[in-house]
mmCIF file of C-alpha atoms in Angstrom:
data_model
loop_
_atom_site.group_PDB
_atom_site.id
_atom_site.type_symbol
_atom_site.label_atom_id
_atom_site.label_comp_id
_atom_site.label_asym_id
_atom_site.label_seq_id
_atom_site.Cartn_x
_atom_site.Cartn_y
_atom_site.Cartn_z
ATOM 1 C CA UNK P 1 1.082 7.663 15.391
ATOM 2 C CA UNK P 2 -2.599 6.792 15.969
ATOM 3 C CA UNK P 3 -2.124 6.117 19.730
ATOM 4 C CA UNK P 4 -0.714 9.659 20.070
ATOM 5 C CA UNK P 5 -3.664 11.472 18.465
ATOM 6 C CA UNK P 6 -4.981 12.383 21.906
ATOM 7 C CA UNK P 7 -1.690 14.080 22.810
ATOM 8 C CA UNK P 8 -1.661 16.031 19.534
ATOM 9 C CA UNK P 9 -5.268 17.094 20.079
ATOM 10 C CA UNK P 10 -4.520 18.326 23.609
ATOM 11 C CA UNK P 11 -1.236 20.099 22.789
ATOM 12 C CA UNK P 12 -2.599 21.993 19.805
ATOM 13 C CA UNK P 13 -6.076 22.430 21.367
ATOM 14 C CA UNK P 14 -7.840 21.121 18.286
ATOM 15 C CA UNK P 15 -10.767 18.792 17.568
ATOM 16 C CA UNK P 16 -10.712 15.019 17.201
ATOM 17 C CA UNK P 17 -11.533 15.369 13.491
ATOM 18 C CA UNK P 18 -8.558 17.687 12.864
ATOM 19 C CA UNK P 19 -6.271 15.392 14.862
ATOM 20 C CA UNK P 20 -7.442 12.441 12.744
ATOM 21 C CA UNK P 21 -6.734 14.560 9.653
ATOM 22 C CA UNK P 22 -3.006 14.267 10.445
ATOM 23 C CA UNK P 23 -3.403 10.588 9.552
ATOM 24 C CA UNK P 24 -5.609 11.186 6.524
ATOM 25 C CA UNK P 25 -3.466 13.953 4.984
ATOM 26 C CA UNK P 26 -0.541 11.530 4.977
ATOM 27 C CA UNK P 27 -2.630 9.162 2.870
ATOM 28 C CA UNK P 28 -3.430 11.942 0.383
ATOM 29 C CA UNK P 29 0.288 12.539 -0.171
ATOM 30 C CA UNK P 30 0.811 8.790 -0.255
ATOM 31 C CA UNK P 31 -1.743 8.635 -3.078
ATOM 32 C CA UNK P 32 -0.292 11.447 -5.202
ATOM 33 C CA UNK P 33 3.412 10.612 -4.826
ATOM 34 C CA UNK P 34 3.381 7.283 -6.712
ATOM 35 C CA UNK P 35 1.600 8.925 -9.673
ATOM 36 C CA UNK P 36 4.755 10.977 -10.156
ATOM 37 C CA UNK P 37 7.519 8.675 -8.939
ATOM 38 C CA UNK P 38 6.367 5.371 -10.486
ATOM 39 C CA UNK P 39 6.273 6.578 -14.123
ATOM 40 C CA UNK P 40 9.484 8.577 -13.645
ATOM 41 C CA UNK P 41 11.187 5.350 -12.530
ATOM 42 C CA UNK P 42 10.329 4.016 -16.004
ATOM 43 C CA UNK P 43 12.243 6.943 -17.534
ATOM 44 C CA UNK P 44 15.180 7.593 -15.188
ATOM 45 C CA UNK P 45 15.422 4.187 -13.503
ATOM 46 C CA UNK P 46 14.399 2.831 -10.111
ATOM 47 C CA UNK P 47 17.520 3.696 -8.105
ATOM 48 C CA UNK P 48 17.452 7.472 -8.672
ATOM 49 C CA UNK P 49 13.826 7.630 -7.576
ATOM 50 C CA UNK P 50 14.507 5.536 -4.472
ATOM 51 C CA UNK P 51 17.371 7.842 -3.453
ATOM 52 C CA UNK P 52 15.307 10.994 -4.006
ATOM 53 C CA UNK P 53 12.434 9.682 -1.923
ATOM 54 C CA UNK P 54 14.637 8.482 0.928
ATOM 55 C CA UNK P 55 16.434 11.827 1.262
ATOM 56 C CA UNK P 56 13.295 13.944 1.253
ATOM 57 C CA UNK P 57 11.405 11.635 3.614
ATOM 58 C CA UNK P 58 14.205 12.064 6.147
ATOM 59 C CA UNK P 59 14.016 15.851 5.809
ATOM 60 C CA UNK P 60 10.237 16.110 6.217
ATOM 61 C CA UNK P 61 10.300 13.729 9.198
ATOM 62 C CA UNK P 62 12.423 16.354 10.962
ATOM 63 C CA UNK P 63 9.767 18.906 10.011
ATOM 64 C CA UNK P 64 7.038 16.749 11.573
ATOM 65 C CA UNK P 65 9.017 16.432 14.804
ATOM 66 C CA UNK P 66 9.529 20.212 15.050
ATOM 67 C CA UNK P 67 6.013 21.289 14.004
ATOM 68 C CA UNK P 68 4.877 24.251 16.143
ATOM 69 C CA UNK P 69 1.177 23.996 15.283
ATOM 70 C CA UNK P 70 -1.451 21.888 13.541
ATOM 71 C CA UNK P 71 -1.029 23.638 10.181
ATOM 72 C CA UNK P 72 2.696 22.913 10.021
ATOM 73 C CA UNK P 73 2.152 19.311 11.078
ATOM 74 C CA UNK P 74 -0.460 18.828 8.349
ATOM 75 C CA UNK P 75 1.889 20.238 5.679
ATOM 76 C CA UNK P 76 4.807 18.062 6.737
ATOM 77 C CA UNK P 77 2.571 15.000 7.072
ATOM 78 C CA UNK P 78 1.390 15.521 3.493
ATOM 79 C CA UNK P 79 5.008 15.787 2.318
ATOM 80 C CA UNK P 80 5.914 12.684 4.336
ATOM 81 C CA UNK P 81 3.207 10.744 2.526
ATOM 82 C CA UNK P 82 4.250 12.184 -0.842
ATOM 83 C CA UNK P 83 7.880 11.124 -0.451
ATOM 84 C CA UNK P 84 7.117 8.009 1.594
ATOM 85 C CA UNK P 85 5.177 6.591 -1.354
ATOM 86 C CA UNK P 86 8.389 6.071 -3.347
ATOM 87 C CA UNK P 87 9.102 2.493 -2.146
ATOM 88 C CA UNK P 88 5.449 1.592 -2.690
ATOM 89 C CA UNK P 89 5.575 3.077 -6.190
ATOM 90 C CA UNK P 90 8.740 1.203 -7.167
ATOM 91 C CA UNK P 91 8.644 -2.094 -5.286
ATOM 92 C CA UNK P 92 6.244 -3.911 -7.614
ATOM 93 C CA UNK P 93 8.251 -2.758 -10.617
ATOM 94 C CA UNK P 94 11.516 -3.848 -9.002
ATOM 95 C CA UNK P 95 10.054 -7.303 -8.361
ATOM 96 C CA UNK P 96 8.930 -7.520 -11.999
ATOM 97 C CA UNK P 97 12.455 -6.451 -13.073
ATOM 98 C CA UNK P 98 14.362 -9.047 -11.060
ATOM 99 C CA UNK P 99 12.148 -12.008 -10.201
ATOM 100 C CA UNK P 100 10.761 -14.693 -12.561
ATOM 101 C CA UNK P 101 6.965 -14.906 -12.706
ATOM 102 C CA UNK P 102 6.994 -18.287 -10.981
ATOM 103 C CA UNK P 103 8.226 -16.569 -7.790
ATOM 104 C CA UNK P 104 6.163 -13.381 -7.908
ATOM 105 C CA UNK P 105 3.743 -14.712 -5.294
ATOM 106 C CA UNK P 106 6.426 -15.143 -2.622
ATOM 107 C CA UNK P 107 8.123 -11.834 -3.382
ATOM 108 C CA UNK P 108 4.849 -9.907 -3.404
ATOM 109 C CA UNK P 109 3.983 -11.538 -0.074
ATOM 110 C CA UNK P 110 7.191 -10.145 1.405
ATOM 111 C CA UNK P 111 6.459 -6.717 -0.097
ATOM 112 C CA UNK P 112 2.884 -6.741 1.182
ATOM 113 C CA UNK P 113 4.134 -7.824 4.599
ATOM 114 C CA UNK P 114 6.177 -4.627 4.831
ATOM 115 C CA UNK P 115 3.354 -2.531 3.393
ATOM 116 C CA UNK P 116 0.498 -3.868 5.496
ATOM 117 C CA UNK P 117 2.109 -5.010 8.739
ATOM 118 C CA UNK P 118 3.758 -1.649 9.366
ATOM 119 C CA UNK P 119 0.457 0.067 10.327
ATOM 120 C CA UNK P 120 -0.098 -2.849 12.703
ATOM 121 C CA UNK P 121 3.311 -3.010 14.364
ATOM 122 C CA UNK P 122 4.159 0.705 14.363
ATOM 123 C CA UNK P 123 1.470 1.624 16.941
ATOM 124 C CA UNK P 124 3.115 -0.794 19.390
ATOM 125 C CA UNK P 125 6.312 1.272 19.387
ATOM 126 C CA UNK P 126 4.416 4.512 18.837
ATOM 127 C CA UNK P 127 2.109 3.957 21.793
ATOM 128 C CA UNK P 128 4.882 3.331 24.312
ATOM 129 C CA UNK P 129 7.098 6.032 22.783
ATOM 130 C CA UNK P 130 4.311 8.610 22.993
ATOM 131 C CA UNK P 131 3.536 7.606 26.572
ATOM 132 C CA UNK P 132 7.150 7.823 27.764
ATOM 133 C CA UNK P 133 8.747 10.502 25.540
ATOM 134 C CA UNK P 134 5.859 12.326 23.871
ATOM 135 C CA UNK P 135 4.438 12.224 20.353
ATOM 136 C CA UNK P 136 7.326 14.169 18.750
ATOM 137 C CA UNK P 137 9.713 11.309 19.444
ATOM 138 C CA UNK P 138 7.720 9.143 17.046
ATOM 139 C CA UNK P 139 9.001 11.380 14.244
ATOM 140 C CA UNK P 140 12.532 11.576 15.621
ATOM 141 C CA UNK P 141 12.603 7.771 15.492
ATOM 142 C CA UNK P 142 11.343 7.898 11.885
ATOM 143 C CA UNK P 143 14.110 10.392 11.065
ATOM 144 C CA UNK P 144 16.769 8.065 12.463
ATOM 145 C CA UNK P 145 15.414 4.982 10.677
ATOM 146 C CA UNK P 146 14.979 6.831 7.380
ATOM 147 C CA UNK P 147 18.480 8.291 7.620
ATOM 148 C CA UNK P 148 19.980 4.837 8.079
ATOM 149 C CA UNK P 149 17.917 3.508 5.152
ATOM 150 C CA UNK P 150 19.135 6.369 2.952
ATOM 151 C CA UNK P 151 22.793 5.623 3.689
ATOM 152 C CA UNK P 152 22.361 1.876 3.144
ATOM 153 C CA UNK P 153 20.502 2.394 -0.144
ATOM 154 C CA UNK P 154 23.294 4.597 -1.537
ATOM 155 C CA UNK P 155 25.806 1.862 -0.698
ATOM 156 C CA UNK P 156 23.895 -1.251 -1.793
ATOM 157 C CA UNK P 157 21.092 -0.289 -4.186
ATOM 158 C CA UNK P 158 21.680 -0.911 -7.908
ATOM 159 C CA UNK P 159 19.588 -0.159 -10.975
ATOM 160 C CA UNK P 160 17.226 -2.993 -12.043
ATOM 161 C CA UNK P 161 15.034 -1.572 -14.836
ATOM 162 C CA UNK P 162 16.277 -3.183 -18.056
ATOM 163 C CA UNK P 163 15.304 -0.419 -20.558
ATOM 164 C CA UNK P 164 17.278 2.133 -18.524
ATOM 165 C CA UNK P 165 20.229 -0.257 -18.193
ATOM 166 C CA UNK P 166 20.223 -0.767 -21.973
ATOM 167 C CA UNK P 167 20.061 2.984 -22.582
ATOM 168 C CA UNK P 168 23.026 3.526 -20.263
ATOM 169 C CA UNK P 169 24.962 0.762 -22.013
ATOM 170 C CA UNK P 170 24.197 2.279 -25.418
ATOM 171 C CA UNK P 171 25.310 5.724 -24.200
ATOM 172 C CA UNK P 172 28.553 4.218 -22.885
ATOM 173 C CA UNK P 173 29.224 2.516 -26.230
ATOM 174 C CA UNK P 174 28.566 5.776 -28.100
ATOM 175 C CA UNK P 175 31.133 7.534 -25.926
ATOM 176 C CA UNK P 176 33.703 4.764 -26.312
ATOM 177 C CA UNK P 177 33.285 4.173 -30.061
ATOM 178 C CA UNK P 178 32.161 7.584 -31.270
ATOM 179 C CA UNK P 179 29.359 5.858 -33.192
ATOM 180 C CA UNK P 180 26.276 8.048 -32.643
ATOM 181 C CA UNK P 181 24.053 5.497 -34.406
ATOM 182 C CA UNK P 182 24.231 3.098 -31.467
ATOM 183 C CA UNK P 183 20.941 3.146 -29.549
ATOM 184 C CA UNK P 184 19.074 0.725 -27.329
ATOM 185 C CA UNK P 185 16.059 -1.003 -28.806
ATOM 186 C CA UNK P 186 12.841 0.888 -28.087
ATOM 187 C CA UNK P 187 12.467 4.615 -27.558
ATOM 188 C CA UNK P 188 16.077 5.513 -26.732
ATOM 189 C CA UNK P 189 16.075 8.176 -29.453
ATOM 190 C CA UNK P 190 12.836 9.759 -28.199
ATOM 191 C CA UNK P 191 13.400 13.174 -26.523
ATOM 192 C CA UNK P 192 13.467 12.992 -22.732
ATOM 193 C CA UNK P 193 10.616 15.499 -22.411
ATOM 194 C CA UNK P 194 8.379 13.295 -24.551
ATOM 195 C CA UNK P 195 9.354 10.210 -22.531
ATOM 196 C CA UNK P 196 8.459 11.975 -19.293
ATOM 197 C CA UNK P 197 5.076 13.142 -20.596
ATOM 198 C CA UNK P 198 4.284 9.649 -21.891
ATOM 199 C CA UNK P 199 5.283 8.132 -18.577
ATOM 200 C CA UNK P 200 3.327 10.612 -16.446
ATOM 201 C CA UNK P 201 0.095 9.939 -18.306
ATOM 202 C CA UNK P 202 0.536 6.163 -18.185
ATOM 203 C CA UNK P 203 -1.057 5.456 -14.758
ATOM 204 C CA UNK P 204 -4.109 7.569 -15.659
ATOM 205 C CA UNK P 205 -4.437 5.915 -19.080
ATOM 206 C CA UNK P 206 -4.247 2.459 -17.550
ATOM 207 C CA UNK P 207 -6.724 3.289 -14.803
ATOM 208 C CA UNK P 208 -9.257 4.873 -17.159
ATOM 209 C CA UNK P 209 -9.064 2.362 -20.017
ATOM 210 C CA UNK P 210 -8.324 -1.053 -18.515
ATOM 211 C CA UNK P 211 -11.307 -2.712 -16.762
ATOM 212 C CA UNK P 212 -9.094 -5.104 -14.791
ATOM 213 C CA UNK P 213 -7.237 -2.196 -13.230
ATOM 214 C CA UNK P 214 -10.504 -0.388 -12.525
ATOM 215 C CA UNK P 215 -12.017 -3.387 -10.730
ATOM 216 C CA UNK P 216 -8.859 -4.127 -8.775
ATOM 217 C CA UNK P 217 -8.445 -0.472 -7.779
ATOM 218 C CA UNK P 218 -12.003 -0.088 -6.496
ATOM 219 C CA UNK P 219 -11.773 -3.231 -4.370
ATOM 220 C CA UNK P 220 -8.321 -2.375 -3.030
ATOM 221 C CA UNK P 221 -9.503 1.158 -2.324
ATOM 222 C CA UNK P 222 -12.388 -0.025 -0.197
ATOM 223 C CA UNK P 223 -10.341 -2.626 1.692
ATOM 224 C CA UNK P 224 -7.542 -0.143 2.386
ATOM 225 C CA UNK P 225 -9.965 2.557 3.478
ATOM 226 C CA UNK P 226 -11.726 0.236 5.903
ATOM 227 C CA UNK P 227 -8.341 -0.944 7.186
ATOM 228 C CA UNK P 228 -7.346 2.590 8.140
ATOM 229 C CA UNK P 229 -10.796 3.290 9.554
ATOM 230 C CA UNK P 230 -10.296 0.185 11.682
ATOM 231 C CA UNK P 231 -6.883 1.419 12.845
ATOM 232 C CA UNK P 232 -8.403 4.734 13.951
ATOM 233 C CA UNK P 233 -11.330 3.044 15.719
ATOM 234 C CA UNK P 234 -9.283 0.438 17.614
ATOM 235 C CA UNK P 235 -7.647 2.958 20.010
ATOM 236 C CA UNK P 236 -11.070 4.508 20.714
ATOM 237 C CA UNK P 237 -12.699 1.146 21.389
ATOM 238 C CA UNK P 238 -10.022 -0.118 23.747
ATOM 239 C CA UNK P 239 -9.531 3.246 25.471
ATOM 240 C CA UNK P 240 -13.180 4.215 25.957
ATOM 241 C CA UNK P 241 -14.831 0.801 26.313
ATOM 242 C CA UNK P 242 -12.033 -1.268 27.865
ATOM 243 C CA UNK P 243 -10.064 1.429 29.721
ATOM 244 C CA UNK P 244 -6.616 0.626 28.278
ATOM 245 C CA UNK P 245 -3.665 2.990 28.811
ATOM 246 C CA UNK P 246 -1.874 4.708 25.886
ATOM 247 C CA UNK P 247 1.009 2.264 26.039
ATOM 248 C CA UNK P 248 -1.299 -0.730 26.055
ATOM 249 C CA UNK P 249 -3.367 0.755 23.210
ATOM 250 C CA UNK P 250 -0.393 0.214 20.917
ATOM 251 C CA UNK P 251 -0.847 -3.534 21.395
ATOM 252 C CA UNK P 252 -4.479 -3.540 20.249
ATOM 253 C CA UNK P 253 -3.732 -3.600 16.468
ATOM 254 C CA UNK P 254 -1.594 -6.725 16.913
ATOM 255 C CA UNK P 255 -4.694 -8.800 16.179
ATOM 256 C CA UNK P 256 -4.640 -7.459 12.623
ATOM 257 C CA UNK P 257 -0.906 -8.164 12.489
ATOM 258 C CA UNK P 258 -1.218 -11.778 13.619
ATOM 259 C CA UNK P 259 -4.020 -12.508 11.152
ATOM 260 C CA UNK P 260 -2.054 -10.805 8.385
ATOM 261 C CA UNK P 261 1.107 -12.757 9.157
ATOM 262 C CA UNK P 262 -0.701 -16.107 9.076
ATOM 263 C CA UNK P 263 -2.320 -15.203 5.756
ATOM 264 C CA UNK P 264 1.050 -14.118 4.339
ATOM 265 C CA UNK P 265 2.533 -17.502 5.195
ATOM 266 C CA UNK P 266 -0.307 -19.206 3.316
ATOM 267 C CA UNK P 267 -0.331 -16.975 0.229
ATOM 268 C CA UNK P 268 3.455 -16.849 -0.056
ATOM 269 C CA UNK P 269 3.638 -20.633 0.069
ATOM 270 C CA UNK P 270 0.764 -21.604 -2.203
ATOM 271 C CA UNK P 271 0.356 -18.752 -4.727
ATOM 272 C CA UNK P 272 3.501 -19.720 -6.647
ATOM 273 C CA UNK P 273 2.746 -23.440 -6.336
ATOM 274 C CA UNK P 274 -0.651 -22.986 -7.969
ATOM 275 C CA UNK P 275 0.880 -20.795 -10.683
ATOM 276 C CA UNK P 276 3.600 -23.355 -11.526
ATOM 277 C CA UNK P 277 1.092 -26.237 -11.428
ATOM 278 C CA UNK P 278 -1.211 -24.444 -13.864
ATOM 279 C CA UNK P 279 1.758 -23.518 -16.077
ATOM 280 C CA UNK P 280 2.935 -27.141 -16.262
ATOM 281 C CA UNK P 281 -0.602 -28.386 -16.833
ATOM 282 C CA UNK P 282 -1.190 -26.014 -19.758
ATOM 283 C CA UNK P 283 2.278 -26.527 -21.234
ATOM 284 C CA UNK P 284 2.710 -22.784 -21.775
ATOM 285 C CA UNK P 285 5.931 -20.930 -21.073
ATOM 286 C CA UNK P 286 4.007 -18.280 -19.121
ATOM 287 C CA UNK P 287 1.192 -19.225 -16.755
ATOM 288 C CA UNK P 288 -2.271 -17.682 -16.697
ATOM 289 C CA UNK P 289 -2.285 -14.680 -14.319
ATOM 290 C CA UNK P 290 -5.856 -15.379 -13.154
ATOM 291 C CA UNK P 291 -4.674 -18.326 -11.070
ATOM 292 C CA UNK P 292 -3.177 -15.698 -8.716
ATOM 293 C CA UNK P 293 -6.726 -14.712 -7.728
ATOM 294 C CA UNK P 294 -7.711 -17.914 -5.909
ATOM 295 C CA UNK P 295 -7.387 -16.246 -2.494
ATOM 296 C CA UNK P 296 -10.025 -13.656 -3.399
ATOM 297 C CA UNK P 297 -12.593 -16.299 -2.431
ATOM 298 C CA UNK P 298 -11.588 -16.580 1.260
ATOM 299 C CA UNK P 299 -11.019 -12.801 1.321
ATOM 300 C CA UNK P 300 -14.626 -12.185 0.286
ATOM 301 C CA UNK P 301 -15.802 -14.137 3.363
ATOM 302 C CA UNK P 302 -13.142 -13.197 5.925
ATOM 303 C CA UNK P 303 -13.343 -9.412 5.527
ATOM 304 C CA UNK P 304 -17.062 -8.951 6.333
ATOM 305 C CA UNK P 305 -17.056 -11.680 8.998
ATOM 306 C CA UNK P 306 -14.104 -10.110 10.818
ATOM 307 C CA UNK P 307 -15.654 -6.633 10.727
ATOM 308 C CA UNK P 308 -19.013 -7.812 12.038
ATOM 309 C CA UNK P 309 -17.442 -9.909 14.813
ATOM 310 C CA UNK P 310 -15.256 -6.974 15.886
ATOM 311 C CA UNK P 311 -18.133 -4.491 15.850
ATOM 312 C CA UNK P 312 -20.742 -6.420 17.790
ATOM 313 C CA UNK P 313 -18.403 -7.883 20.407
ATOM 314 C CA UNK P 314 -17.028 -4.380 21.046
ATOM 315 C CA UNK P 315 -20.593 -3.046 21.225
ATOM 316 C CA UNK P 316 -21.502 -5.551 23.947
ATOM 317 C CA UNK P 317 -18.055 -5.182 25.587
ATOM 318 C CA UNK P 318 -17.334 -8.893 25.388
ATOM 319 C CA UNK P 319 -13.944 -10.009 26.726
ATOM 320 C CA UNK P 320 -11.265 -8.007 24.875
ATOM 321 C CA UNK P 321 -9.828 -11.068 23.121
ATOM 322 C CA UNK P 322 -13.000 -11.567 21.041
ATOM 323 C CA UNK P 323 -12.896 -8.238 19.134
ATOM 324 C CA UNK P 324 -9.149 -8.819 18.735
ATOM 325 C CA UNK P 325 -9.979 -12.162 17.068
ATOM 326 C CA UNK P 326 -12.372 -10.276 14.781
ATOM 327 C CA UNK P 327 -9.581 -7.909 13.733
ATOM 328 C CA UNK P 328 -7.277 -10.908 13.149
ATOM 329 C CA UNK P 329 -9.818 -12.475 10.780
ATOM 330 C CA UNK P 330 -10.130 -9.132 8.999
ATOM 331 C CA UNK P 331 -6.320 -8.903 8.765
ATOM 332 C CA UNK P 332 -6.146 -12.321 7.121
ATOM 333 C CA UNK P 333 -8.801 -11.361 4.580
ATOM 334 C CA UNK P 334 -6.999 -8.098 3.869
ATOM 335 C CA UNK P 335 -3.781 -9.955 3.002
ATOM 336 C CA UNK P 336 -5.625 -12.496 0.845
ATOM 337 C CA UNK P 337 -7.165 -9.615 -1.129
ATOM 338 C CA UNK P 338 -4.033 -7.473 -1.429
ATOM 339 C CA UNK P 339 -1.653 -10.259 -2.322
ATOM 340 C CA UNK P 340 -4.024 -11.675 -4.934
ATOM 341 C CA UNK P 341 -4.704 -8.398 -6.727
ATOM 342 C CA UNK P 342 -1.190 -6.922 -6.505
ATOM 343 C CA UNK P 343 0.532 -10.105 -7.712
ATOM 344 C CA UNK P 344 -2.012 -10.420 -10.510
ATOM 345 C CA UNK P 345 -1.355 -6.854 -11.687
ATOM 346 C CA UNK P 346 2.425 -7.355 -11.613
ATOM 347 C CA UNK P 347 1.987 -10.452 -13.803
ATOM 348 C CA UNK P 348 -0.401 -8.722 -16.213
ATOM 349 C CA UNK P 349 1.429 -5.397 -16.644
ATOM 350 C CA UNK P 350 4.988 -6.673 -16.008
ATOM 351 C CA UNK P 351 7.168 -4.014 -17.720
ATOM 352 C CA UNK P 352 4.844 -1.242 -16.538
ATOM 353 C CA UNK P 353 3.955 -2.809 -13.197
ATOM 354 C CA UNK P 354 5.104 0.328 -11.356
ATOM 355 C CA UNK P 355 2.607 2.503 -13.239
ATOM 356 C CA UNK P 356 -0.210 -0.007 -12.756
ATOM 357 C CA UNK P 357 0.430 -0.247 -9.016
ATOM 358 C CA UNK P 358 0.704 3.550 -8.820
ATOM 359 C CA UNK P 359 -2.812 3.807 -10.244
ATOM 360 C CA UNK P 360 -4.062 1.304 -7.670
ATOM 361 C CA UNK P 361 -2.148 3.131 -4.949
ATOM 362 C CA UNK P 362 -3.840 6.426 -5.846
ATOM 363 C CA UNK P 363 -7.366 5.046 -5.449
ATOM 364 C CA UNK P 364 -6.348 2.988 -2.427
ATOM 365 C CA UNK P 365 -4.756 5.877 -0.563
ATOM 366 C CA UNK P 366 -7.476 8.415 -1.333
ATOM 367 C CA UNK P 367 -9.884 5.928 0.207
ATOM 368 C CA UNK P 368 -7.467 5.321 3.080
ATOM 369 C CA UNK P 369 -7.410 9.057 3.738
ATOM 370 C CA UNK P 370 -11.148 9.685 3.356
ATOM 371 C CA UNK P 371 -12.852 6.777 5.116
ATOM 372 C CA UNK P 372 -11.224 7.319 8.549
ATOM 373 C CA UNK P 373 -12.722 10.828 8.549
ATOM 374 C CA UNK P 374 -16.162 9.210 8.312
ATOM 375 C CA UNK P 375 -15.446 6.899 11.257
ATOM 376 C CA UNK P 376 -16.380 9.185 14.189
ATOM 377 C CA UNK P 377 -19.691 10.207 12.581
ATOM 378 C CA UNK P 378 -20.455 6.631 11.483
ATOM 379 C CA UNK P 379 -19.967 5.168 14.955
ATOM 380 C CA UNK P 380 -21.687 8.112 16.634
ATOM 381 C CA UNK P 381 -24.841 7.536 14.599
ATOM 382 C CA UNK P 382 -24.865 3.735 14.247
ATOM 383 C CA UNK P 383 -22.624 2.507 17.061
ATOM 384 C CA UNK P 384 -19.843 -0.039 16.672
ATOM 385 C CA UNK P 385 -22.260 -2.905 16.012
ATOM 386 C CA UNK P 386 -24.398 -1.557 13.179
ATOM 387 C CA UNK P 387 -21.558 0.630 11.902
ATOM 388 C CA UNK P 388 -19.323 -2.387 11.293
ATOM 389 C CA UNK P 389 -22.317 -4.313 9.974
ATOM 390 C CA UNK P 390 -22.616 -1.696 7.236
ATOM 391 C CA UNK P 391 -18.883 -1.856 6.495
ATOM 392 C CA UNK P 392 -19.046 -5.662 6.419
ATOM 393 C CA UNK P 393 -21.941 -5.799 3.957
ATOM 394 C CA UNK P 394 -20.144 -3.335 1.671
ATOM 395 C CA UNK P 395 -17.007 -5.500 1.889
ATOM 396 C CA UNK P 396 -19.094 -8.498 0.804
ATOM 397 C CA UNK P 397 -20.543 -6.502 -2.106
ATOM 398 C CA UNK P 398 -17.168 -5.247 -3.369
ATOM 399 C CA UNK P 399 -15.586 -8.663 -2.801
ATOM 400 C CA UNK P 400 -18.225 -10.369 -4.929
ATOM 401 C CA UNK P 401 -17.655 -7.735 -7.621
ATOM 402 C CA UNK P 402 -13.902 -8.346 -7.597
ATOM 403 C CA UNK P 403 -14.480 -11.997 -8.466
ATOM 404 C CA UNK P 404 -15.393 -10.747 -11.950
ATOM 405 C CA UNK P 405 -11.637 -10.352 -12.469
ATOM 406 C CA UNK P 406 -11.170 -14.073 -11.853
ATOM 407 C CA UNK P 407 -14.151 -15.018 -14.035
ATOM 408 C CA UNK P 408 -13.587 -12.693 -17.007
ATOM 409 C CA UNK P 409 -9.915 -11.736 -16.657
ATOM 410 C CA UNK P 410 -8.630 -13.699 -19.649
ATOM 411 C CA UNK P 411 -11.250 -12.284 -22.020
ATOM 412 C CA UNK P 412 -10.741 -8.743 -20.748
ATOM 413 C CA UNK P 413 -6.955 -8.968 -21.164
ATOM 414 C CA UNK P 414 -7.394 -10.043 -24.773
ATOM 415 C CA UNK P 415 -10.017 -7.404 -25.544
ATOM 416 C CA UNK P 416 -8.516 -4.360 -23.814
ATOM 417 C CA UNK P 417 -4.926 -3.983 -24.909
ATOM 418 C CA UNK P 418 -3.593 -0.550 -24.022
ATOM 419 C CA UNK P 419 -0.811 1.215 -25.917
ATOM 420 C CA UNK P 420 1.681 1.757 -23.111
ATOM 421 C CA UNK P 421 4.336 3.582 -25.124
#
């Protein structure tokens, strides 16, 4: 909906900062939702949580479309983020449930494609839809798509989380045999309330006690925040400096999309190959997760370079293709970083991958909601050149710090073993 922020600002007679808040408040809900839904999926199963999220996202999308004022839109946008975080909360766990480790790289690439390309491709449709039908039709389209997804998921989606499947099987056997001593291995006889409390604290425990999750979360938070800041600045750059129409503005983020897609093809193809090669070389049944982090090296270079190229070429109003190339380089670095860290965490935390990714998602989305609010003031004071220079140098700093995961990951995994019960 970023190309339609101008329409929202004009209709509700509000400021640019408040209009931008409709994007940021979504990210706040997107951050909080997985902290609830991911651990609950490890108690009640993935499918129930998917269904709950799909239904409520459809409902609140209608609320967004019918919002009579800024306050109502902000409330419904928060709820849309809260319920829209369900697939993000569960997807990593579902992959860990179903897919062998040797194929996690490819599957996480597909997941990250959906997660990270959507903010790139959606403005294309959103820009033209807002220009021809008005901004409310963006949410009517989301209602239709979410409604279809809800129906399809009820028909096709099956439970994948093995502890829940075992508990259901044990319950079925108790009913059929009358033997109340039959229980699944693990905590099947633990009261549900205790299970829920244990599950709800799990993301926080992991985030606060496991250095690998801390490092990965901080880096992902910064990259995600800058990504959303970039998405809010792109319409301003190409509208104010290049004079593009609202419909054409939706095409501007495609540079990020093209760079992301090329990087996805590379990481999806070679991440699993490197993992299998290392596994065969070591002779171990399970490979070393740190080999997933190879693409952090190109990410550390591509992210700052892309930001700086975008900023200075926009500042000097070079031909529009050059800042687009800068965003494409940034998009490639973003995918290298996300795919490396997310796949690594799924390998490391496996059974509790959903909770680990929920912790990352919380930090990531808080940053994604906060940094875009700093964008107008940042560019007003420093301009697009020096403003993106600052963002680029910080990306280099955080990228270099994230390489500590690759260097010390094995030792840290052995030293910091968290009780996840």
